[in-house]
Amino acid sequence: MSAKRVKDELLDHDYDGIQELDNDLPPWWLYLFYFTIAWSVAYLIYFHVLGGDLQEAEYLAEMKAAEVMKKELLAEQARQGAAAALTTQLTDDESLARGKVVYTTHCLACHGAYGEGGVGPNMTDEYWIHGGTMTDVVNTILNGVPAKGMISWRPVLKPDEITEVASFILSLQGTNPPNGKAPEGEKVGG
Amino acid sequence: MAMETFSYDNKIVRNFAFATAIYGVVGMAVGLLVALQIFEPAANLGSQYTTFGRIRPLHTNAVIFAFVGNGIFMGVYYSLQRLCKARMFSDVLSKLHFWGWQLIIVSAVVTLPLGLTTSKEYAELEWPIDILITVVWVIFGINMIGTIMKRREKHMYVAIWFYLATFLTVAMLHVVNSLGLPVSLFKSYSVFAGVQDALVQWWYGHNAVAFFLTTPYLGLMYYFLPKAANRPVFSYRLSIIHFWALIFIYIWAGPHHLLYNALPDWAQSLGTVFSIMLIAPSWGGMLNGLLTLRGAWDRVRQDPILKFMVVAVTAYGMATFEGPLLSVKSINALTHFTDWTIAHVHVGGLGWNGFLTFGILYWLIPRIYQTQLYSVKLANAHFWIGTLGILGYAIPMYWAGLTQGLMWKQFTDEGFLQYPIFLETVLQIVPMYMFRAIGGGIYLIGAIVGVYNLVLTARQGTLLAEEQASAPALVADTEPDTAKNVYGHRWIESRPVQFLVATLIAVTIGGVIEFVPAFLIKSNVPTIESVQPYTALELSGRDIYIREGCNTCHSQQVRPFRSETERYGEYSKPGEFVYDHPFLWGSKRIGPDLARIGDKYPDAWHYNHMIDPRSMSPGSLMPPYPWLADQSIDLSIIGKKLSVMKTLGVPYSDEEVSSAADNTMAQAREISEGLAASGINVESDREIVALIAYLQRLGTDLKAQRVSDNKQYKPKPYVRRGY
């Protein structure tokens, strides 16, 4: 601030020995204040008079952008002929081992360490509530069964993880672990 | 002119000073305990009375109202007498004020661990204590205004302006935000619901920071900083402008706590712009503090008191710059609900309030005890330990906030959330939580050193309980005022009543303009047909949720971001909360949002998770709640709860009110039978059953709406409205 504005002239006040100087407002402070006021007016005009994107519009734009991105990605995958074979059951040890990791992380809490069931149903027997084919199991994982408390894992698991964990689950068929939960649902196959 | 002799009451100052010191240490110690629980749930000592959700409010209440509150009164009682050249208006009122305030604190210490809470942040205390607070606050006001009325100094110094604004505004905030209808001696429901309740709460919450932690402390700064530095205040003009601008603008900024929440856009925008406009008025205070030290900087290097004050004022400047930045929507989108906010408030709390309090204590205790500070060395040590503590606290929390905020938003190239499991983002910042506890612990050690130093100072001196003083009597307008009349402000400085009226106008406008449309214009909260009141059992569960302070860690507010709708589901709508007395949107996500938790997991999952969170969610940092399976739902009060809700406008039928207890048990039995099928045997009258019912209801009304829109309405698992 300029020397002129800081004149350090004592005012004729004295409060319990405290005196005050008659200095002007620091100019940069004052301009900062004016600037924030001008910014605020401009902000309100932009959003509430000129129709700038408020939160709902902002959200829709974000979702649309994501949709476009997803479509491009799918098209790219199709071009490369790598359309995910989501429902192809895998049997190689490596895939099943990866599936087991996913199972232990996400499924174990409700379906038990060995698929014997607990909060969720037993998955080692031949009885299935929502079908026991690879396609059925993948669908159940993908979409969940909200009414029964099975959540949709679509936002959580990647497509190959879903294939792997579904394959792992089907590999548990007939293992008959201890403390198995009583059968639920329809008997499938056999 | 005849000199009058009188004496200053130093004993009341001493009492408040010691209460400040003691509650400072206690409040910070409770803070350390909650900080430990965040990464080690077992630190809840295995008791419901010391579990996070109940004692986190104890920490905030203790440091705000016990530590800073007593600090305000200490500073006001010391400075006001001297600035008015008069003894306090009434010794009896001074004593009532002191003991009344301590009684409030003791009631908080008893009731909060018992889970008696309204759930409203920084206003958790239940209605009988709210009334006590009002009474004691009015006693303080009468005592202060009475002293000003019988002053011997014609004009009021700037410190007094801030004191008056504090008194008036806090009274208004407290009364409006605490409006509730009692259900019993220790339970009440807010008269406001949902969006309106949120708006009122954060008008209060934000301005509790403004008018309890800021304006009184600015007043104290204006007295104690020039005193300690022995320098004149830099600019009288600046005090005038920044005082009026500050109190007028502050009151509008509350909605910045609810950005991207289910609040009308216009209210959010007001919150943003008034926060930005606050930068300069806030910095006016910092500038007047720092520039007052011109010519005294050499002494700052030696004098620990000035060091404390310089860091305090600097922390104030940092926090009041950061606050407006966090109110910009694009920044808030990243930082809200994260530990960034926790870092922000602790820069203000530990730096500004904490350090100014200790600076004042070090200045004032030797004076009223007619001695020197016991050890300047120890005070310097306290300064450096405290500064280290602030850094050790704030830096890890900024780091944690930024890390978690980014993780929540991160998508993979395939369009999936990179960290879909919320817990992953928590475990990532556990080391930061540990560093934070260490930083806080260091600050606490500094505070203990400080209290030790102050006690020994008091011991080596003797209290000058009655300090003799003399001043000429104030004779009305015998002499013309020779002082320069800047902006004509001298006029109002000699008229306390007009000053109070002007202040009242300045602090009321913002609130009125924000509340009136939010309450009266229906389009602000569009109705959602499918949103129905809670069943009796769900309401009981909701009250258990409030008692356990679930809202301290879990929000119920999905913001309109792709990263949130992917994670939690449909974003929250204003119309969903019309029966929520009080609202439970939360302000921090230590755990995931619960707005859409209903029907997501089976009842058995919730049961197991509540008894032992780690059984369902390995690695979880949530404390277990086994007592919920032992304690019974209070059926005697449930009818009264519904009837109070009915009075507040929730459309319960008379039949629903009169058969509330039966309906509660009928729905509870259905849940416990369902649990039994999953091999869990629990009596149907247990609290956990009610809590499960409430959790399973959350967010489901909106889903019902969507299903019915698609013309394939399916009844929900429980026929809830039947009860």
CSV table of C-alpha atoms in Angstrom, one decimal, chain B residues 261-425:
chain,number,residue,atom,x,y,z
B,261,ASN,CA,-27.8,-31.5,-1.6
B,262,ALA,CA,-31.6,-31.6,-2.1
B,263,LEU,CA,-31.9,-27.9,-1.6
B,264,PRO,CA,-33.3,-25.5,-4.1
B,265,ASP,CA,-30.6,-24.1,-6.4
B,266,TRP,CA,-31.3,-20.5,-5.6
B,267,ALA,CA,-30.6,-21.1,-1.9
B,268,GLN,CA,-27.3,-22.9,-2.8
B,269,SER,CA,-26.3,-20.0,-5.0
B,270,LEU,CA,-26.9,-17.5,-2.2
B,271,GLY,CA,-24.7,-19.7,0.0
B,272,THR,CA,-21.9,-19.6,-2.5
B,273,VAL,CA,-21.9,-15.9,-3.4
B,274,PHE,CA,-22.3,-14.7,0.2
B,275,SER,CA,-19.4,-16.9,1.2
B,276,ILE,CA,-17.2,-15.4,-1.5
B,277,MET,CA,-18.2,-11.9,-0.4
B,278,LEU,CA,-17.1,-12.8,3.1
B,279,ILE,CA,-13.4,-13.0,2.2
B,280,ALA,CA,-12.7,-9.3,2.4
B,281,PRO,CA,-14.7,-8.6,5.6
B,282,SER,CA,-13.1,-11.6,7.3
B,283,TRP,CA,-9.6,-10.5,6.2
B,284,GLY,CA,-10.4,-7.0,7.5
B,285,GLY,CA,-10.1,-8.5,11.0
B,286,MET,CA,-6.9,-10.3,10.2
B,287,LEU,CA,-5.4,-7.2,8.7
B,288,ASN,CA,-6.3,-5.0,11.6
B,289,GLY,CA,-4.7,-7.6,13.8
B,290,LEU,CA,-1.5,-8.1,11.9
B,291,LEU,CA,-1.0,-4.5,10.9
B,292,THR,CA,-1.5,-3.4,14.5
B,293,LEU,CA,1.8,-5.3,15.1
B,294,ARG,CA,3.8,-3.1,12.8
B,295,GLY,CA,6.7,-1.8,14.8
B,296,ALA,CA,6.3,-4.6,17.3
B,297,TRP,CA,7.6,-7.5,15.2
B,298,ASP,CA,10.9,-7.6,17.0
B,299,ARG,CA,8.9,-8.3,20.2
B,300,VAL,CA,6.9,-11.0,18.5
B,301,ARG,CA,10.1,-13.0,18.3
B,302,GLN,CA,10.6,-12.9,22.1
B,303,ASP,CA,7.1,-12.7,23.5
B,304,PRO,CA,5.2,-16.0,23.5
B,305,ILE,CA,1.9,-14.2,24.0
B,306,LEU,CA,2.4,-12.2,20.7
B,307,LYS,CA,3.5,-15.4,19.0
B,308,PHE,CA,0.3,-17.2,20.0
B,309,MET,CA,-1.7,-14.2,18.8
B,310,VAL,CA,0.1,-13.9,15.5
B,311,VAL,CA,-0.5,-17.6,14.7
B,312,ALA,CA,-4.1,-17.3,15.8
B,313,VAL,CA,-4.8,-14.3,13.5
B,314,THR,CA,-2.9,-16.0,10.6
B,315,ALA,CA,-4.9,-19.2,11.1
B,316,TYR,CA,-8.1,-17.1,11.1
B,317,GLY,CA,-7.0,-15.5,7.8
B,318,MET,CA,-6.3,-19.0,6.3
B,319,ALA,CA,-9.6,-20.5,7.5
B,320,THR,CA,-11.6,-17.6,6.3
B,321,PHE,CA,-10.0,-17.8,2.9
B,322,GLU,CA,-10.4,-21.5,2.7
B,323,GLY,CA,-14.1,-21.4,3.8
B,324,PRO,CA,-15.2,-19.4,0.8
B,325,LEU,CA,-13.2,-21.6,-1.6
B,326,LEU,CA,-14.9,-24.7,-0.2
B,327,SER,CA,-18.2,-22.9,-0.9
B,328,VAL,CA,-17.5,-22.9,-4.6
B,329,LYS,CA,-19.6,-25.7,-6.0
B,330,SER,CA,-16.9,-27.4,-8.1
B,331,ILE,CA,-14.5,-27.5,-5.1
B,332,ASN,CA,-17.2,-28.5,-2.7
B,333,ALA,CA,-18.1,-31.4,-5.0
B,334,LEU,CA,-14.7,-32.9,-4.2
B,335,THR,CA,-14.3,-31.9,-0.5
B,336,HIS,CA,-17.8,-32.2,1.0
B,337,PHE,CA,-18.3,-35.2,3.2
B,338,THR,CA,-14.5,-35.8,3.4
B,339,ASP,CA,-11.9,-35.0,6.0
B,340,TRP,CA,-11.0,-31.8,4.2
B,341,THR,CA,-13.8,-30.2,6.2
B,342,ILE,CA,-12.3,-31.6,9.4
B,343,ALA,CA,-8.9,-30.1,8.6
B,344,HIS,CA,-10.6,-26.8,7.8
B,345,VAL,CA,-12.4,-26.5,11.1
B,346,HIS,CA,-9.4,-27.6,13.1
B,347,VAL,CA,-7.2,-24.9,11.5
B,348,GLY,CA,-9.8,-22.5,12.8
B,349,GLY,CA,-10.4,-24.3,16.1
B,350,LEU,CA,-6.9,-25.2,17.1
B,351,GLY,CA,-5.2,-22.1,15.5
B,352,TRP,CA,-7.6,-19.2,15.8
B,353,ASN,CA,-9.7,-20.1,18.9
B,354,GLY,CA,-7.1,-22.3,20.7
B,355,PHE,CA,-4.1,-20.1,20.3
B,356,LEU,CA,-5.9,-16.8,20.9
B,357,THR,CA,-7.4,-18.3,24.1
B,358,PHE,CA,-3.9,-19.3,25.3
B,359,GLY,CA,-2.4,-16.0,24.3
B,360,ILE,CA,-5.1,-14.2,26.4
B,361,LEU,CA,-4.7,-16.6,29.3
B,362,TYR,CA,-0.9,-16.0,29.4
B,363,TRP,CA,-1.5,-12.2,29.3
B,364,LEU,CA,-4.4,-12.1,31.8
B,365,ILE,CA,-3.6,-14.6,34.5
B,366,PRO,CA,-0.3,-12.9,35.6
B,367,ARG,CA,-2.1,-9.6,35.7
B,368,ILE,CA,-5.0,-10.5,37.9
B,369,TYR,CA,-2.6,-12.5,40.1
B,370,GLN,CA,-0.2,-9.6,40.3
B,371,THR,CA,2.8,-11.6,39.3
B,372,GLN,CA,4.9,-12.6,36.3
B,373,LEU,CA,4.3,-15.7,34.1
B,374,TYR,CA,5.8,-18.6,36.0
B,375,SER,CA,7.9,-19.7,33.0
B,376,VAL,CA,8.3,-17.8,29.7
B,377,LYS,CA,10.3,-20.8,28.5
B,378,LEU,CA,7.4,-23.2,29.1
B,379,ALA,CA,5.1,-20.8,27.3
B,380,ASN,CA,7.4,-20.8,24.3
B,381,ALA,CA,7.6,-24.6,24.5
B,382,HIS,CA,3.8,-24.7,24.5
B,383,PHE,CA,3.7,-22.4,21.4
B,384,TRP,CA,6.0,-24.7,19.4
B,385,ILE,CA,4.4,-27.9,20.6
B,386,GLY,CA,1.0,-26.5,19.7
B,387,THR,CA,2.1,-25.3,16.3
B,388,LEU,CA,3.5,-28.7,15.6
B,389,GLY,CA,0.3,-30.2,16.8
B,390,ILE,CA,-1.8,-28.1,14.4
B,391,LEU,CA,0.4,-29.0,11.4
B,392,GLY,CA,0.4,-32.7,12.5
B,393,TYR,CA,-3.4,-32.6,12.6
B,394,ALA,CA,-4.2,-30.5,9.6
B,395,ILE,CA,-1.8,-31.9,7.0
B,396,PRO,CA,-2.9,-35.6,7.3
B,397,MET,CA,-6.5,-34.5,7.2
B,398,TYR,CA,-6.1,-32.5,4.0
B,399,TRP,CA,-4.3,-35.5,2.5
B,400,ALA,CA,-7.0,-37.9,3.6
B,401,GLY,CA,-9.8,-35.6,2.4
B,402,LEU,CA,-8.3,-35.1,-1.0
B,403,THR,CA,-7.4,-38.8,-1.4
B,404,GLN,CA,-10.8,-40.1,-0.4
B,405,GLY,CA,-12.6,-37.4,-2.4
B,406,LEU,CA,-10.7,-38.4,-5.5
B,407,MET,CA,-11.2,-42.1,-4.9
B,408,TRP,CA,-14.9,-41.7,-4.6
B,409,LYS,CA,-15.1,-40.1,-8.0
B,410,GLN,CA,-12.6,-42.2,-9.9
B,411,PHE,CA,-14.0,-44.2,-12.9
B,412,THR,CA,-12.2,-46.9,-14.9
B,413,ASP,CA,-11.9,-46.6,-18.6
B,414,GLU,CA,-14.7,-49.2,-18.9
B,415,GLY,CA,-17.0,-46.9,-17.0
B,416,PHE,CA,-17.0,-48.6,-13.7
B,417,LEU,CA,-16.2,-47.0,-10.3
B,418,GLN,CA,-12.6,-47.7,-9.7
B,419,TYR,CA,-13.2,-48.1,-5.9
B,420,PRO,CA,-16.8,-49.4,-5.8
B,421,ILE,CA,-16.4,-50.7,-2.2
B,422,PHE,CA,-16.6,-47.7,0.1
B,423,LEU,CA,-14.5,-49.5,2.7
B,424,GLU,CA,-11.5,-49.5,0.3
B,425,THR,CA,-11.5,-45.7,0.3
